[in-house]
Coordinates of C-alpha atoms and ligand atoms in Angstrom, one line a residue:
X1 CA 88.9 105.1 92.9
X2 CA 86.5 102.7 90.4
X3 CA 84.3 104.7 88.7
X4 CA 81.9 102.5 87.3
X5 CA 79.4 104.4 84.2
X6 CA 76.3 103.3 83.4
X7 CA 73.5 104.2 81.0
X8 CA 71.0 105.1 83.4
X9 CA 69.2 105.0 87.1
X10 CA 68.0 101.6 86.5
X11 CA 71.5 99.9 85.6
X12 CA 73.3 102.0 88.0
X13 CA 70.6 100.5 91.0
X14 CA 71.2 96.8 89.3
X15 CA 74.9 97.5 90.1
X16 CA 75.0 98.7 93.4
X17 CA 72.5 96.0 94.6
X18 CA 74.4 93.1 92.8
X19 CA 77.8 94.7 94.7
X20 CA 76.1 94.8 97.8
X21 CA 74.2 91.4 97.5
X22 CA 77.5 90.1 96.3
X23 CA 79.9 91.5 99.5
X24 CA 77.0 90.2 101.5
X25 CA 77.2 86.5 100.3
X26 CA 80.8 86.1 100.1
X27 CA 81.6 87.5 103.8
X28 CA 79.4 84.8 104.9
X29 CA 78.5 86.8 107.8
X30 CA 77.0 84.7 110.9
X31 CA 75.7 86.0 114.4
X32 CA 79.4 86.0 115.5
X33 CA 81.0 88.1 112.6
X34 CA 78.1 89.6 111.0
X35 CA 77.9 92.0 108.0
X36 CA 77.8 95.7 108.8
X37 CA 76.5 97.5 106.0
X38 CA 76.1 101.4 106.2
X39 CA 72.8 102.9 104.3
X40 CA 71.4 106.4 102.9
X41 CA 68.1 107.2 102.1
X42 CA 66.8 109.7 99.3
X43 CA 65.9 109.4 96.0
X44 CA 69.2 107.8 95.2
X45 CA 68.6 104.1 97.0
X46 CA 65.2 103.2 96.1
X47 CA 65.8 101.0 93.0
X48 CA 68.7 99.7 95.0
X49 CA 66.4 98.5 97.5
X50 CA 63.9 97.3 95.7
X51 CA 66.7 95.7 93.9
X52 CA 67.8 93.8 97.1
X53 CA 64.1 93.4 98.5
X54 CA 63.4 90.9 95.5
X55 CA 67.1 89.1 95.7
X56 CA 65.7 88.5 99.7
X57 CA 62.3 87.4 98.2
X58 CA 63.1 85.0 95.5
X59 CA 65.3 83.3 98.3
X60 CA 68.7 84.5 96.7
X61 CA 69.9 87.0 99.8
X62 CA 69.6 86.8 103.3
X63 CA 70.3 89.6 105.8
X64 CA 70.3 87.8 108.7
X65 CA 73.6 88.4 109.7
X66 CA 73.5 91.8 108.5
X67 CA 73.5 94.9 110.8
X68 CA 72.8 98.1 109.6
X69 CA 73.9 101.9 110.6
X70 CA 71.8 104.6 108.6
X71 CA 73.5 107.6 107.7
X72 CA 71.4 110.7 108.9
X73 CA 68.3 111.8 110.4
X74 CA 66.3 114.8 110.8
X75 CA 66.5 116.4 114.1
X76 CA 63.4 116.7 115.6
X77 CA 61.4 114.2 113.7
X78 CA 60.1 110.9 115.4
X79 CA 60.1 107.7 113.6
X80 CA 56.5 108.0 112.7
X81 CA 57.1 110.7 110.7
X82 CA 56.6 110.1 107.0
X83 CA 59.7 112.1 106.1
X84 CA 61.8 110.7 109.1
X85 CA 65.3 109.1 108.1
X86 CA 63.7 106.0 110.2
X87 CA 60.6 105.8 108.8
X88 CA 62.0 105.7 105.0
X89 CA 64.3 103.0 106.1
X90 CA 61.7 100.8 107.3
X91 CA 59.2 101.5 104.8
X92 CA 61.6 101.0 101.9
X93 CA 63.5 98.1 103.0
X94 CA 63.3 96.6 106.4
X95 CA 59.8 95.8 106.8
X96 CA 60.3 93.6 103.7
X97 CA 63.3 91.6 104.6
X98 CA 64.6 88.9 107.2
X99 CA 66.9 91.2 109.3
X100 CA 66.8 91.8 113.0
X101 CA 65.3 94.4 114.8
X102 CA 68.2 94.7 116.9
X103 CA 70.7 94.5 114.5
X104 CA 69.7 97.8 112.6
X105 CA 71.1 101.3 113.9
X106 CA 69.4 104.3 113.5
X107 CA 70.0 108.1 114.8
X108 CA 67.3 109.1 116.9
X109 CA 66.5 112.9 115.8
X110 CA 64.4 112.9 119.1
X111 CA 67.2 112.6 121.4
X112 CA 67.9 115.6 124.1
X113 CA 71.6 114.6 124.4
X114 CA 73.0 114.9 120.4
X115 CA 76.9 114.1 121.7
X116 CA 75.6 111.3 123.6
X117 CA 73.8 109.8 120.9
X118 CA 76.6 110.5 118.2
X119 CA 79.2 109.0 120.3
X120 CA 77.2 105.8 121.2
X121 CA 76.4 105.3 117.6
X122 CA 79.9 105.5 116.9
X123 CA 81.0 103.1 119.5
X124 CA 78.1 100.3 118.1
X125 CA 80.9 100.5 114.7
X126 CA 83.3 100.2 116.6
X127 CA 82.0 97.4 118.8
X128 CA 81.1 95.6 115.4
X129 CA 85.0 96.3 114.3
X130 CA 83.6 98.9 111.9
X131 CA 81.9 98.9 108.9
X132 CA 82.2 96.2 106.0
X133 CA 80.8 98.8 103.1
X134 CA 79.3 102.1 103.2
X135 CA 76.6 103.2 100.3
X136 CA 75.5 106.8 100.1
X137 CA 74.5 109.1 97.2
X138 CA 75.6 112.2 97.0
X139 CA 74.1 115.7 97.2
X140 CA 73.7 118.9 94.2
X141 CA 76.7 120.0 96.5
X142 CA 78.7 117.2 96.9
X143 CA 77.7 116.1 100.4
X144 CA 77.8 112.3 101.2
X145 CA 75.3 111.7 103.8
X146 CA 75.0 115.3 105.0
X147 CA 78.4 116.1 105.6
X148 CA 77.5 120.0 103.7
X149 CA 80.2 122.0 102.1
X150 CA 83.6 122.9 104.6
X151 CA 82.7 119.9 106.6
X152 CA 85.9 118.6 107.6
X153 CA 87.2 115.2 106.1
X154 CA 88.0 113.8 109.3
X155 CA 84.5 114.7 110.8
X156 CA 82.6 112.0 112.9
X157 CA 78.8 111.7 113.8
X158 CA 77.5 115.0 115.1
X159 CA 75.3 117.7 114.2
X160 CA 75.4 119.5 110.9
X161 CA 73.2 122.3 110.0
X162 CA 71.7 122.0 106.4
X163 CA 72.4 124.6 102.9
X164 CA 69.9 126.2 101.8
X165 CA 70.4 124.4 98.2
X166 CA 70.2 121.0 100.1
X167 CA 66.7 122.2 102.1
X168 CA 65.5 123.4 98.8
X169 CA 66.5 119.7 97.2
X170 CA 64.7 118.1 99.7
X171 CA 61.6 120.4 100.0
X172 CA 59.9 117.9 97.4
X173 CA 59.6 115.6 100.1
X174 CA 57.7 118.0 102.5
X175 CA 55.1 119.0 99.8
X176 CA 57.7 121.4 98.0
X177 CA 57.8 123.8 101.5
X178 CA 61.2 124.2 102.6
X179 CA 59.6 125.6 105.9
X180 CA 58.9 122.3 106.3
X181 CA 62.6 120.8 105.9
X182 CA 64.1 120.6 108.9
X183 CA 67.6 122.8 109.8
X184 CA 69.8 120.7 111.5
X185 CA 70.0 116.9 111.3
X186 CA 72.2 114.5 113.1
X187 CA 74.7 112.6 110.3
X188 CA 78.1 110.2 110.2
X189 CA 80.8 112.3 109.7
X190 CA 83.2 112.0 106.1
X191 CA 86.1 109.8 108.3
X192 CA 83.0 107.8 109.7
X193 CA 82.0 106.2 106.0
X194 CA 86.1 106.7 104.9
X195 CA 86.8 104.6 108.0
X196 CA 85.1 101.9 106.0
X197 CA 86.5 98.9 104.4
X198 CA 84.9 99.9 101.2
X199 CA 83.0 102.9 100.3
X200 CA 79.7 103.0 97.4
X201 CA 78.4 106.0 96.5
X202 CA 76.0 106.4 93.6
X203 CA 74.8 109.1 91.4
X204 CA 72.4 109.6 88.9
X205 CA 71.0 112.4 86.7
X206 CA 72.2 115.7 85.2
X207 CA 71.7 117.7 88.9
X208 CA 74.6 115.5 90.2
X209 CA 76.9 116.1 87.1
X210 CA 78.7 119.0 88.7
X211 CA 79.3 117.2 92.5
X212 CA 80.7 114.2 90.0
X213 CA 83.0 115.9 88.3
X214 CA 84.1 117.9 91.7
X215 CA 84.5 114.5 93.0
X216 CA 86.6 113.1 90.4
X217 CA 88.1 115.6 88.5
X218 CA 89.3 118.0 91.3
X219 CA 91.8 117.9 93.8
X220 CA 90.2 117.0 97.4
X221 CA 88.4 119.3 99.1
X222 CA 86.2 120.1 102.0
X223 CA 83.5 122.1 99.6
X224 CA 82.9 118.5 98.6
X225 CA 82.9 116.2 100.8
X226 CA 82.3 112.8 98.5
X227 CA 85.7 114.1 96.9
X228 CA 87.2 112.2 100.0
X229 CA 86.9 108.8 98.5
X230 CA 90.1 110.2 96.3
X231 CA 92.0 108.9 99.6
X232 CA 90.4 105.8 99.8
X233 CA 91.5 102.7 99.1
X234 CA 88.3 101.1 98.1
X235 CA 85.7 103.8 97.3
X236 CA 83.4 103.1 93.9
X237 CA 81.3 105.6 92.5
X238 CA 78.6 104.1 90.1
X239 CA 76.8 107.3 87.9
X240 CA 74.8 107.4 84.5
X241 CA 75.5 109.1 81.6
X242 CA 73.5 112.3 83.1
X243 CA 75.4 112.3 86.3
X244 CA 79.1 112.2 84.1
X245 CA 77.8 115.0 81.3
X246 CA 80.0 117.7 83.3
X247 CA 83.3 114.8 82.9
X248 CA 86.0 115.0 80.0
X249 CA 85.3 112.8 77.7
X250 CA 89.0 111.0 78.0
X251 CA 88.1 110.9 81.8
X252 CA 84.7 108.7 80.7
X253 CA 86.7 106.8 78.5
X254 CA 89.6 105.8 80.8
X255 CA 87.4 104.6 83.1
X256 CA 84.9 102.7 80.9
X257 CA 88.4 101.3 79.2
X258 CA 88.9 100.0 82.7
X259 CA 86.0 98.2 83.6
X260 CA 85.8 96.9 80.0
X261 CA 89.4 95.2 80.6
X262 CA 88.3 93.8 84.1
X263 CA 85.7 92.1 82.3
X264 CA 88.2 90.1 79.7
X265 CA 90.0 89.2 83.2
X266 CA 92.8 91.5 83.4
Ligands
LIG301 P1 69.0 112.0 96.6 O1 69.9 112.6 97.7 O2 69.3 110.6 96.5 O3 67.6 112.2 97.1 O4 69.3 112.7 95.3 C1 71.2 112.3 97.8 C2 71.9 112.9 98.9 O5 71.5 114.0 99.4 O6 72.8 112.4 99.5

């Protein structure tokens, strides 16, 4: 695992977007072999997209040849729905960027048929011969997309009901009611995004310090799902400062020593 620490949200976003816009450009993706790129939404990803919106608008990134899977959605809200997964997606990043309409995936929370829809959206990866890189952020509880605590590590899309902790984290973007949040949501599972080639997940801020060090520091475990990536081959977790205060401070310092050598060439 790379564990890549940075001073704060903004640097950590830089990262992630340069990684991204980075893997993009050298796949070289074309209408044949295009690049499939896995994407959260949240709090987390904003800067990132921002990030890549400008790379797209000052000519330096294309995503033309990209195709997109979202993580999650909301059961039971429609695209037009401000707080639908869908919704956020386009207003955030695809409405401001030269991909095609049919190349991005979505879960429809509207659908009467959940196992249909899960194992259709499975098959598109497959059909694409899987995902290239998957970026998520990761919940208070260690969740990545919203694969809750005792979600098993093999699990694929399906239905997952939501914690109350997560409801409650969310409820600031139903106007603070977590009547409002919805219950159950449809989401990839954790050996959907660790069937990846390469795994991103980001974390900033002191309320993600205790999922980081679960994920890092402690063995793998269902109660947290993002600590997974420990049994992946290429899984990178970019956090501030605030999101590492609950690390030991020879953990921080191994793997700052890392990056530090990467970048004399070692
Ligand atoms: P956030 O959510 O980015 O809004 O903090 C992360 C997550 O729940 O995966």
């Amino acid at each position: 695992m790379r564990v890549i620490i940075q001073k704060d949200y903004d640097k950590c976003a830089k990262w992630a977007a340069n990684y991204i816009a980075n893997k993009i450009k050298v796949a070289r993706p074309t209408a044949a072999k295009p690049f499939v790129l896995g994407l959260p939404t949240g709090s987390t990803p904003m800067g990132v997209y921002k990030e890549l919106v400008n790379m797209f608008k000052s000519g330096k990134l294309s995503f033309q040849h990209v195709v997109t899977f979202s993580m999650d959605e909301y059961i039971g809200l429609d695209l037009d729905h401000p707080q639908s997964y869908a919704h956020f997606m386009f207003e955030n990043l695809y409405n401001h960027i030269d991909i095609k309409k049919e190349n991005i995936n979505i879960l429809n929370g509207m659908t009467k048929d959940y196992a249909k829809e899960c194992a259709t959206y499975e098959s598109k990866m497959r059909h694409y011969g899987g995902v290239n890189l998957f970026f998520g952020g990761i919940g208070t509880d260690g969740h990545i997309a919203f694969n809750e605590p005792g979600s098993s590590l093999t699990s694929r899309t399906r239905v997952k009901t939501l914690t109350q902790e997560t409801r409650e984290d969310n409820s600031r973007f139903f106007g603070n009611n977590i009547n409002k949040v919805p219950k159950t949501v449809l989401t990839v599972g954790v050996g959907t995004i660790m069937d990846a080639e390469e795994v991103l997940i980001m974390a900033s801020g002191a309320s993600k310090a205790q999922a980081i060090h679960d994920t890092i520091e402690e063995g793998v475990n269902h109660m947290c799902a993002a600590s997974a990536l420990q049994m992946h081959q290429h899984g990178i977790i970019v956090c501030d400062d605030a999101a590492c205060s609950k690390l030991l401070p020879k953990t921080v310092d191994y793997f700052k020593q890392i990056e530090n050598l990467k970048f004399e060439g070692v």
